[in-house]
PDB file of C-alpha atoms in Angstrom:
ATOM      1  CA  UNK A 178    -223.160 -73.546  95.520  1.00 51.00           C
ATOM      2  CA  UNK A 179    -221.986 -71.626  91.907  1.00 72.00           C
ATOM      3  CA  UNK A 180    -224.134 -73.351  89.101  1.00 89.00           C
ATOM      4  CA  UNK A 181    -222.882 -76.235  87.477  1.00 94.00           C
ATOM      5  CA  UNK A 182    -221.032 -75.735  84.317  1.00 96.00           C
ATOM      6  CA  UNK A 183    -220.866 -78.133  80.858  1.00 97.00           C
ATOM      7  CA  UNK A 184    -218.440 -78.429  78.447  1.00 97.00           C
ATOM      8  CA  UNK A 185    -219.091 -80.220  75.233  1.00 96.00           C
ATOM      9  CA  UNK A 186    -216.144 -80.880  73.007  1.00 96.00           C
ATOM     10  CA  UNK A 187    -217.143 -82.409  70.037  1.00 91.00           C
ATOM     11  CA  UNK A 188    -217.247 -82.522  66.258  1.00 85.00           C
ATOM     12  CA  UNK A 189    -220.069 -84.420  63.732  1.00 77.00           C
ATOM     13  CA  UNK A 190    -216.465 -84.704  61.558  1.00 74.00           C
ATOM     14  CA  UNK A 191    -214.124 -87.506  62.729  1.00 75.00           C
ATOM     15  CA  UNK A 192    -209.950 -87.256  62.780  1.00 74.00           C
ATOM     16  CA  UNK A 193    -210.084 -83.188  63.797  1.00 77.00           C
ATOM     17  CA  UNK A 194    -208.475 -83.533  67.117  1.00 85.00           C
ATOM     18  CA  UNK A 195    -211.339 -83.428  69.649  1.00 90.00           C
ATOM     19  CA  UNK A 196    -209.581 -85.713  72.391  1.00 93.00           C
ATOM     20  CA  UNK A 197    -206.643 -83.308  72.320  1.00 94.00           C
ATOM     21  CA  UNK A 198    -208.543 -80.529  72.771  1.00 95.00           C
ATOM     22  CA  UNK A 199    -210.625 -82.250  75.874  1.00 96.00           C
ATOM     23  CA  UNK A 200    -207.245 -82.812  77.322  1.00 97.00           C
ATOM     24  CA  UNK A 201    -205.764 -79.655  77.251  1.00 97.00           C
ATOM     25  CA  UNK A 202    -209.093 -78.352  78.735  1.00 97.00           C
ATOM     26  CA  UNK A 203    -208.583 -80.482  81.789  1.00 97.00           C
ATOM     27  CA  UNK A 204    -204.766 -79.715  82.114  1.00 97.00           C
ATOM     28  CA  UNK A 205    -206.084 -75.985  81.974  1.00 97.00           C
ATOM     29  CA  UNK A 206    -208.954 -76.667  85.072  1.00 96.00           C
ATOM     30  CA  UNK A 207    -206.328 -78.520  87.092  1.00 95.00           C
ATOM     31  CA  UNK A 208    -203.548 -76.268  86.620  1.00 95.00           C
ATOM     32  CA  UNK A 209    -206.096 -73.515  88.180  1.00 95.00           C
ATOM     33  CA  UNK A 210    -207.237 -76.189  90.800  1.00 94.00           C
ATOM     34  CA  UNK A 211    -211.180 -75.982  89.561  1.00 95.00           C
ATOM     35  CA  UNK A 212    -212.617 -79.355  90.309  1.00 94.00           C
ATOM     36  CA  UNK A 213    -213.442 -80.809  86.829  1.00 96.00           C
ATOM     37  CA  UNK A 214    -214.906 -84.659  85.808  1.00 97.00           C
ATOM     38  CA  UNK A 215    -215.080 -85.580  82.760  1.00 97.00           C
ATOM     39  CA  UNK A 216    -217.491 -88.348  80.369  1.00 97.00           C
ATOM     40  CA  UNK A 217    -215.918 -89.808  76.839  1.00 96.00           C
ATOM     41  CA  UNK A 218    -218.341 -90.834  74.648  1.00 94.00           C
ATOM     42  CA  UNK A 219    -215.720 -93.035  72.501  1.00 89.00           C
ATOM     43  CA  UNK A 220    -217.562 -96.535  73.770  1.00 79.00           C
ATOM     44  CA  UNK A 221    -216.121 -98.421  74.724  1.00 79.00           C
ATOM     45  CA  UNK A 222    -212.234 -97.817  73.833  1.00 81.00           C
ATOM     46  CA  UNK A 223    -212.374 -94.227  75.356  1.00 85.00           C
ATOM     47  CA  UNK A 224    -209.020 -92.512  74.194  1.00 91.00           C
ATOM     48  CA  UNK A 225    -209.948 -89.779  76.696  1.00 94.00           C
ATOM     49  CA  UNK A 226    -210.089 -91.940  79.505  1.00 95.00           C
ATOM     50  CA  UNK A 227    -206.774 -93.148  78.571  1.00 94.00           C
ATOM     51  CA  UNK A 228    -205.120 -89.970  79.636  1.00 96.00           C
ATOM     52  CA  UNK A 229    -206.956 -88.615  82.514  1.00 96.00           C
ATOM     53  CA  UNK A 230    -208.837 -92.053  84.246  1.00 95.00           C
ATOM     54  CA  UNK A 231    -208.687 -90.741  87.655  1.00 95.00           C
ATOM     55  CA  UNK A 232    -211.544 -88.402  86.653  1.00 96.00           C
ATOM     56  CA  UNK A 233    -213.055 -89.683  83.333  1.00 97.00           C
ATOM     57  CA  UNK A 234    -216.170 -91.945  83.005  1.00 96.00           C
ATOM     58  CA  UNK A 235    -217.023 -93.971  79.391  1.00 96.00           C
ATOM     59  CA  UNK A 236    -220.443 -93.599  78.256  1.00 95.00           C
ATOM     60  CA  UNK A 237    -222.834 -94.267  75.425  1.00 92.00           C
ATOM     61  CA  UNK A 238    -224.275 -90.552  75.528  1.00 90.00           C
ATOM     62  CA  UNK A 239    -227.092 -91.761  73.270  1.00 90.00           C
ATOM     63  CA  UNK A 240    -228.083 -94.146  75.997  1.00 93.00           C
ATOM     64  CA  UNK A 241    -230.596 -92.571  78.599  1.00 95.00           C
ATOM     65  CA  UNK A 242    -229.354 -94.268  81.539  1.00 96.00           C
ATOM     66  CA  UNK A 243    -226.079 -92.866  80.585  1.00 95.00           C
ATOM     67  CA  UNK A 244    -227.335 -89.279  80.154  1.00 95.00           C
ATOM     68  CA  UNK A 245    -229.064 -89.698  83.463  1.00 96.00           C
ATOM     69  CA  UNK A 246    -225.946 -90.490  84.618  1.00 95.00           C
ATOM     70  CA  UNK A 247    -224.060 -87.311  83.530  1.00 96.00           C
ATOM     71  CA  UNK A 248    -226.987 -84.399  83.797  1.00 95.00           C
ATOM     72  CA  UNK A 249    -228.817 -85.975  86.767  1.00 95.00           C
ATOM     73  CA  UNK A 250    -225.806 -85.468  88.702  1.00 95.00           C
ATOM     74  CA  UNK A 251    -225.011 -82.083  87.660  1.00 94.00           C
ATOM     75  CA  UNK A 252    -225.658 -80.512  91.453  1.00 90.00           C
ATOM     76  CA  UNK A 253    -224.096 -83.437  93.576  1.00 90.00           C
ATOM     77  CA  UNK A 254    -220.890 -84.458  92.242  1.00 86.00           C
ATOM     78  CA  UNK A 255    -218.844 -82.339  94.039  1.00 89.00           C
ATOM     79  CA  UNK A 256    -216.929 -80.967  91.086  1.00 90.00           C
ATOM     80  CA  UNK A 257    -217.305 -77.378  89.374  1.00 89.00           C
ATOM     81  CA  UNK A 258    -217.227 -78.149  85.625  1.00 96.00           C
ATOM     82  CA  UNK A 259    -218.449 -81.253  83.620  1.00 97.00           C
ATOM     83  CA  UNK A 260    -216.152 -81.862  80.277  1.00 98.00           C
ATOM     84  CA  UNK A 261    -217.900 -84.401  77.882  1.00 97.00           C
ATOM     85  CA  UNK A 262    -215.782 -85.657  74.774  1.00 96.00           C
ATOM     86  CA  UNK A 263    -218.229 -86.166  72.113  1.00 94.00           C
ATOM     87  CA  UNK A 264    -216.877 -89.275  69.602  1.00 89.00           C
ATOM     88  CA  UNK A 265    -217.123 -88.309  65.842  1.00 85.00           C
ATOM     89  CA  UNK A 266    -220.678 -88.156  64.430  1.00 84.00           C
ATOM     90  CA  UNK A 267    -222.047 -87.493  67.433  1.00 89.00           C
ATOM     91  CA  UNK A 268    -222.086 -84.010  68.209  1.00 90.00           C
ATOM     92  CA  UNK A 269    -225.621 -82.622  66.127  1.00 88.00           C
ATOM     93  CA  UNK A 270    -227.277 -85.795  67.963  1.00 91.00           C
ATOM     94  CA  UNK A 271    -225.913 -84.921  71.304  1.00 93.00           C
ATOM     95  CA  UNK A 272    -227.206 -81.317  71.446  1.00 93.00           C
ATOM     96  CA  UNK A 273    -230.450 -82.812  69.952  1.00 92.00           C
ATOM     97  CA  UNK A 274    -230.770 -84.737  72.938  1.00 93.00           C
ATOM     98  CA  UNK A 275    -230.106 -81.722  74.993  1.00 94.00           C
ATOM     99  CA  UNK A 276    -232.747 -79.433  73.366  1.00 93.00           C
ATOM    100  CA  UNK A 277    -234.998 -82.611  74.092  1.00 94.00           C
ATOM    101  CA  UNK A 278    -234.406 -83.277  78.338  1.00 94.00           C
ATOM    102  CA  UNK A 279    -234.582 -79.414  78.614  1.00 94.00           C
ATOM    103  CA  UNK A 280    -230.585 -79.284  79.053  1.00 94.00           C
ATOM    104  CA  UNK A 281    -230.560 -76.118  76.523  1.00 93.00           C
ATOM    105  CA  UNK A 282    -233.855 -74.355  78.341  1.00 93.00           C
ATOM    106  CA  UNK A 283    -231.985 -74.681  81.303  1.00 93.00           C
ATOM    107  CA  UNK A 284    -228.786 -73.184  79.707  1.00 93.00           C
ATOM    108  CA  UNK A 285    -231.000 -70.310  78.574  1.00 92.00           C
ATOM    109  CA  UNK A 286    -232.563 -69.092  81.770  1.00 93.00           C
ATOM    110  CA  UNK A 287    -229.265 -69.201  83.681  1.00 91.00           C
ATOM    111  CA  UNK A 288    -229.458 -72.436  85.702  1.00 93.00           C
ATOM    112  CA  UNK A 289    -226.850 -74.089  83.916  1.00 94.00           C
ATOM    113  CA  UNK A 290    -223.389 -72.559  82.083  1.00 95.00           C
ATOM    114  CA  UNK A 291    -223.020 -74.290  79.152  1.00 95.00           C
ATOM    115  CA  UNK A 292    -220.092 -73.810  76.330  1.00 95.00           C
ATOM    116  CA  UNK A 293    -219.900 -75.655  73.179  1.00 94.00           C
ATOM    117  CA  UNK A 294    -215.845 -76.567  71.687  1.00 95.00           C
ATOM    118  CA  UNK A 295    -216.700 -77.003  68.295  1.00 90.00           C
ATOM    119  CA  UNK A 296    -213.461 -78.517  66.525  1.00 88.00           C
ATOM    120  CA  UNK A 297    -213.759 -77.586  62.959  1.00 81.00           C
ATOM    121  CA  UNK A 298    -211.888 -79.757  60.058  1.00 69.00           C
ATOM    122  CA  UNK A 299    -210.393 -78.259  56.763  1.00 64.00           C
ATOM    123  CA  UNK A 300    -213.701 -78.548  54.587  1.00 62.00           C
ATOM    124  CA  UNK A 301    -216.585 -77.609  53.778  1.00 60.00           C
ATOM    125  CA  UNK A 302    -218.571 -80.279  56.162  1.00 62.00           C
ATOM    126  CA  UNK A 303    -217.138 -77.890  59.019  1.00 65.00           C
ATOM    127  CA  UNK A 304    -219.068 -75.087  57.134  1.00 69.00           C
ATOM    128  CA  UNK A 305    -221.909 -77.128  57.320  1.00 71.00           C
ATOM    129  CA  UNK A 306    -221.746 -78.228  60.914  1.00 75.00           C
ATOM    130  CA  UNK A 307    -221.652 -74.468  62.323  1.00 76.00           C
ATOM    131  CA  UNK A 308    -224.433 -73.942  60.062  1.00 71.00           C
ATOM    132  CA  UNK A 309    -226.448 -77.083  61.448  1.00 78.00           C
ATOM    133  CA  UNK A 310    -225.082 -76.374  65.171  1.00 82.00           C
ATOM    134  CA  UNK A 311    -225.977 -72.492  65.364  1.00 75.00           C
ATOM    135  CA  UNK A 312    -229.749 -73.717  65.627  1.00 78.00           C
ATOM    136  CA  UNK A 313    -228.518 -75.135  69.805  1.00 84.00           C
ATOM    137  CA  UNK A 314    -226.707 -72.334  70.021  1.00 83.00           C
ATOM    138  CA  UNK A 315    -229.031 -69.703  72.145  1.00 81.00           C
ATOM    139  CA  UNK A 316    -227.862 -69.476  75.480  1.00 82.00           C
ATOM    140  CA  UNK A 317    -224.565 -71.792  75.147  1.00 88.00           C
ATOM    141  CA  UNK A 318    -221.383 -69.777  74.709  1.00 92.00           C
ATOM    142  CA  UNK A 319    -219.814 -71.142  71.315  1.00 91.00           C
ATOM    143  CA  UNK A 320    -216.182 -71.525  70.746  1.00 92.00           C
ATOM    144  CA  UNK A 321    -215.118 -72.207  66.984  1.00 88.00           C
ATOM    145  CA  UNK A 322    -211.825 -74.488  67.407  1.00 89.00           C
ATOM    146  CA  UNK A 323    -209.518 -74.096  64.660  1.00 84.00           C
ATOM    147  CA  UNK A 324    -206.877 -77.491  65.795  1.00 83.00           C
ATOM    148  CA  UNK A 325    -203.876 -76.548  63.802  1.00 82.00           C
ATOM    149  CA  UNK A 326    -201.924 -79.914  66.014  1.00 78.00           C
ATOM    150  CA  UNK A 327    -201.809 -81.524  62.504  1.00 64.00           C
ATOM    151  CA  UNK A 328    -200.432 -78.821  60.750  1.00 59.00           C
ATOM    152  CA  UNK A 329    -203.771 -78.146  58.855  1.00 57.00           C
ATOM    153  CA  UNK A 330    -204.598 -75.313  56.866  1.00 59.00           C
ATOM    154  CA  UNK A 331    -208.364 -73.627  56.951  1.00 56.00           C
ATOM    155  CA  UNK A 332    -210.322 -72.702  54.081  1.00 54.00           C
ATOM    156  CA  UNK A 333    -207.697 -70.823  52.526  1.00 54.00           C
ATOM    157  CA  UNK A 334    -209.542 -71.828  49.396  1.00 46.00           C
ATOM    158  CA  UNK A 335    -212.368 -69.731  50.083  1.00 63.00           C
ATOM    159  CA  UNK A 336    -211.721 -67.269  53.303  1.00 68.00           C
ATOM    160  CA  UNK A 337    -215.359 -65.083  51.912  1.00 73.00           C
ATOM    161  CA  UNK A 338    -217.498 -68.368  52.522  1.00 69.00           C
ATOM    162  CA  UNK A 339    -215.691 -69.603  56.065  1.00 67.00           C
ATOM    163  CA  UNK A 340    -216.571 -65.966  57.022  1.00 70.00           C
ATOM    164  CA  UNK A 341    -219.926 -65.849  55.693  1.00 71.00           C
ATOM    165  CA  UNK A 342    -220.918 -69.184  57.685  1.00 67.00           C
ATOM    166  CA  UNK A 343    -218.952 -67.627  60.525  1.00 68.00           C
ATOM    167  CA  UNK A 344    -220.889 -64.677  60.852  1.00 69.00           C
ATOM    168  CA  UNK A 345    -224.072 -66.648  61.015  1.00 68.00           C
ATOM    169  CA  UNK A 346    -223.342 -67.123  64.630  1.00 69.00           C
ATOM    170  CA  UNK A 347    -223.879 -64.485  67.217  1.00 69.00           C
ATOM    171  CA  UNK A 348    -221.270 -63.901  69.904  1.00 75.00           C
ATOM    172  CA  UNK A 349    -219.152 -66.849  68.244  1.00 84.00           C
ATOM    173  CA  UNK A 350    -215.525 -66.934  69.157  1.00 90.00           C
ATOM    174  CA  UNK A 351    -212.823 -68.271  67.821  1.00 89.00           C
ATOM    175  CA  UNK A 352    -210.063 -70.725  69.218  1.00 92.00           C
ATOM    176  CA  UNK A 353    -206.295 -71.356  67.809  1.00 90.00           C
ATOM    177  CA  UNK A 354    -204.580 -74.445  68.976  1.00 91.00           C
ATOM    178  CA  UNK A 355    -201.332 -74.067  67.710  1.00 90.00           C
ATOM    179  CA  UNK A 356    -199.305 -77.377  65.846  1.00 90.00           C
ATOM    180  CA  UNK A 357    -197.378 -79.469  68.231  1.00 92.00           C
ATOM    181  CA  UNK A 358    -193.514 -80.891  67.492  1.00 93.00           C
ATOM    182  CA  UNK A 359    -195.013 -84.399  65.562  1.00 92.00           C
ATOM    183  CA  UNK A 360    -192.387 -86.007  67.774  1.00 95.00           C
ATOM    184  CA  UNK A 361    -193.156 -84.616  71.224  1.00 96.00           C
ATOM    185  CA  UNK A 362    -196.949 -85.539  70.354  1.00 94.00           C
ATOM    186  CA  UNK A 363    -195.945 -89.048  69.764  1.00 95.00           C
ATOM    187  CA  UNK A 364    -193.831 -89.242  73.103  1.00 97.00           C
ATOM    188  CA  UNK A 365    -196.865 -88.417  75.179  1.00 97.00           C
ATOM    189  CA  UNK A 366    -199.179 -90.645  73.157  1.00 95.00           C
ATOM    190  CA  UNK A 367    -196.656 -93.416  74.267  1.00 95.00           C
ATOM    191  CA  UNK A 368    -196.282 -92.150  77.729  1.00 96.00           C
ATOM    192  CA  UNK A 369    -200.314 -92.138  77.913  1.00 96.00           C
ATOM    193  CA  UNK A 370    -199.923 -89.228  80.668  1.00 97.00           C
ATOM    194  CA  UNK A 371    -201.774 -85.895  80.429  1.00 97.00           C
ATOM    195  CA  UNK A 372    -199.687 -83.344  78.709  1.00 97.00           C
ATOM    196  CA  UNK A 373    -198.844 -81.292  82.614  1.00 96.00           C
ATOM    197  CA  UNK A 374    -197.503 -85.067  83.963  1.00 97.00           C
ATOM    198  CA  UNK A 375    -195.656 -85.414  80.229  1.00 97.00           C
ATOM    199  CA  UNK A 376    -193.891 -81.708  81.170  1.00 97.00           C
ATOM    200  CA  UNK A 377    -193.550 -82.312  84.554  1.00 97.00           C
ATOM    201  CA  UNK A 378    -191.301 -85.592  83.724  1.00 97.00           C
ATOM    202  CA  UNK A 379    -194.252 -87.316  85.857  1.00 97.00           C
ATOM    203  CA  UNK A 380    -195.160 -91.327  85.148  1.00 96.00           C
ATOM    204  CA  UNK A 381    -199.378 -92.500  85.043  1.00 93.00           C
ATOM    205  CA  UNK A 382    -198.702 -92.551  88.863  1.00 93.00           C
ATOM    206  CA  UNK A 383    -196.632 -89.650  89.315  1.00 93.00           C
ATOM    207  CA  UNK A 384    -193.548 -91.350  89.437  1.00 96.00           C
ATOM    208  CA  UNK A 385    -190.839 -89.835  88.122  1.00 96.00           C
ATOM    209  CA  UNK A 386    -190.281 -90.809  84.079  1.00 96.00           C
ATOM    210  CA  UNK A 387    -187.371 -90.307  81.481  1.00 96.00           C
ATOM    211  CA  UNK A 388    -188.981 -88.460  78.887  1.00 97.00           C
ATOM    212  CA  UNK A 389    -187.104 -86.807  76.476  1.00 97.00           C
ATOM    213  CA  UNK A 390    -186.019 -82.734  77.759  1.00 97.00           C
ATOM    214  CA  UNK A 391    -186.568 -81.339  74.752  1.00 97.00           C
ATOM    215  CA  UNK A 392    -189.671 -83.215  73.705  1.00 97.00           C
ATOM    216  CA  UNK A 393    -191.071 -82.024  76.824  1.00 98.00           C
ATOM    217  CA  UNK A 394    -189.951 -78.381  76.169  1.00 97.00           C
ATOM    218  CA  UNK A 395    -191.558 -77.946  73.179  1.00 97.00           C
ATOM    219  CA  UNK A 396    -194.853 -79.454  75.284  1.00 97.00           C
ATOM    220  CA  UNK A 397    -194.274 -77.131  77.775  1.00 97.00           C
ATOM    221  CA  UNK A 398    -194.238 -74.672  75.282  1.00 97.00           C
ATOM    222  CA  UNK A 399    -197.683 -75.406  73.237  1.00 96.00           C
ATOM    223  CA  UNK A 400    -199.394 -76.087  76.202  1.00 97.00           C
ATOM    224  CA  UNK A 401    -198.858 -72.539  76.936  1.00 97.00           C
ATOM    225  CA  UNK A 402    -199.436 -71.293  74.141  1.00 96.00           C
ATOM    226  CA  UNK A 403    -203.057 -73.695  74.662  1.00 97.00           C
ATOM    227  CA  UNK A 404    -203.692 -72.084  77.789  1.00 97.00           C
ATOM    228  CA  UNK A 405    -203.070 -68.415  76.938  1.00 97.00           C
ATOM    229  CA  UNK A 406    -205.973 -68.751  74.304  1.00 97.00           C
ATOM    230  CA  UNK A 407    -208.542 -69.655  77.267  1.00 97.00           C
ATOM    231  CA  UNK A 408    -206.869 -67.217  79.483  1.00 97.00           C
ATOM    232  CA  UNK A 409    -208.129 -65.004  76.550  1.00 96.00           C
ATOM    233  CA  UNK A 410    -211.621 -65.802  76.203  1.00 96.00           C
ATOM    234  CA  UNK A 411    -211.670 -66.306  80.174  1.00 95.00           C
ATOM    235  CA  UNK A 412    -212.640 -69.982  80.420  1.00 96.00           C
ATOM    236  CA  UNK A 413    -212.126 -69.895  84.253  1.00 94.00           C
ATOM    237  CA  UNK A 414    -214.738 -66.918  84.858  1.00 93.00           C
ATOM    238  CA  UNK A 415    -216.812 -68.673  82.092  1.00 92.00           C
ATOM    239  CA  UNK A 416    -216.946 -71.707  84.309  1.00 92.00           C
ATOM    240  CA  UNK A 417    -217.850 -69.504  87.313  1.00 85.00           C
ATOM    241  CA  UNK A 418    -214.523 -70.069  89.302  1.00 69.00           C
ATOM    242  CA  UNK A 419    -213.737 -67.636  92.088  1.00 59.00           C
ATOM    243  CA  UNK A 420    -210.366 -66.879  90.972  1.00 54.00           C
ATOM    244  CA  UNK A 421    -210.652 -63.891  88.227  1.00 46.00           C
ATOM    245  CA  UNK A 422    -207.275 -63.283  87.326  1.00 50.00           C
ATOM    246  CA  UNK A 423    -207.762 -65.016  84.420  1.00 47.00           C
ATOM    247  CA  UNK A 424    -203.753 -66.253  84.121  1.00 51.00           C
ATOM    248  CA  UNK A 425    -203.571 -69.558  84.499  1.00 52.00           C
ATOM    249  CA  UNK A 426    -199.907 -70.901  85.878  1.00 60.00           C
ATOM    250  CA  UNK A 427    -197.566 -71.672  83.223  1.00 62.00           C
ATOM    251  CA  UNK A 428    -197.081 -75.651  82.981  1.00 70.00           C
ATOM    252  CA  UNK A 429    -193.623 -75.721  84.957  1.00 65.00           C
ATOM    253  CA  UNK A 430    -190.797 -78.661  83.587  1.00 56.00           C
ATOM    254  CA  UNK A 431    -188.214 -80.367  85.708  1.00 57.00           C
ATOM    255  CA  UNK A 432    -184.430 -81.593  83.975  1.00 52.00           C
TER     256      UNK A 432
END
């Protein structure tokens, strides 16, 4: 059996996008059929769980039961990749924990594959954060989100000192998500469907829906913009997934 992999999506920042991120990870994993479960760690409204329930699981990933839960399980849940959404404030205490069970040892002599979707914000707490998460950072690969969905702009106040954190990291990479239509990310909010079933005209059940054609275009069209950025940094071989093509299929849209 390939060794488990682990996803953490997180930010210590709140209101950066993190949720949207975790979902277009798991439209990306089931558009390139790798078996993928998923914990959100917003208890107990879980946002994430909202979109994808069918594999998503609410926990309080301070809560050792709950950690039990998610990393003693690792080998026998019959899926290939574990995505956890880490709430706001969370994500320097989460990878604490990690370092502390032996999650990061583990990581670091090859047991484990473990990647770290760090959503940065606009200021300098971000700057901070990377500095603060670099110390977890042996033997995880470490993706620096940049979530443009709310048409932010990045330390363009100070490019020299985002760099100069930046560079702190080795073998950091960095991640675009590209702004979405404001109106075509409301539509799916509403529709409370992943973004593929929101494209694909698809209801919570997979019946078939009236959303909006273009709405769902322009969708279509982020989501693949999304998807060719971990196409890029080859988040399927990352994972360990048998198929290295490293393409994923384009999210396809019915009239």
């Amino acid at each position: 059996m390939a060794k488990p992999a682990v996803i953490v999506v997180g930010a210590d920042k709140g209101g950066v996008g993190k949720t949207t991120v975790s979902r277009t990870v798991l439209d990306y994993f089931s558009a390139n059929n790798i078996p993928t479960r998923a914990f959100d760690t917003e208890s107990p409204r879980g946002t994430l769980m909202r979109f994808h329930p069918d594999i998503t699981e609410i926990v309080d990933v301070t809560s050792t039961s709950d950690q039990m839960k998610i990393f003693d399980t690792l080998n026998s849940s019959g899926t290939s990749v574990t995505v956890i959404d880490v709430r706001a404030g969370l994500l320097s205490p989460t990878l604490a924990a990690l370092r502390d069970i032996g999650f990061l040892d583990a990581a670091r002599s090859g047991q484990i594959t473990f990647a770290v979707f760090h959503i940065l914000g606009p200021s300098i707490a971000s700057l901070d954060e990377i500095a603060e998460t670099a110390n977890f950072m042996d033997g995880a690969k470490y993706f620096l989100v940049k979530n443009f969905i709310n048409n932010t702009s990045f330390f363009e106040w100070d490019q020299a000192t985002y760099n100069s954190y930046f560079h702190r990291i080795k073998n950091a990479t960095e991640i675009t998500i590209p702004k979405l239509n404001e109106m075509a990310y409301e539509q799916v909010e509403v529709a409370s469907v992943p973004f593929l079933k929101f494209v694909a005209n698809k209801g919570t059940k997979d019946e078939a829906a009236n959303y909006s054609f273009v709405l769902r275009g322009y969708v279509r069209h982020w989501l693949g913009n999304v998807w060719g950025e971990f196409d890029r940094i080859k988040l399927t071989e990352i994972v360990g997934s048998k198929d290295k093509s490293n393409t994923s299929r384009a999210p396809t849209s019915e009239i």
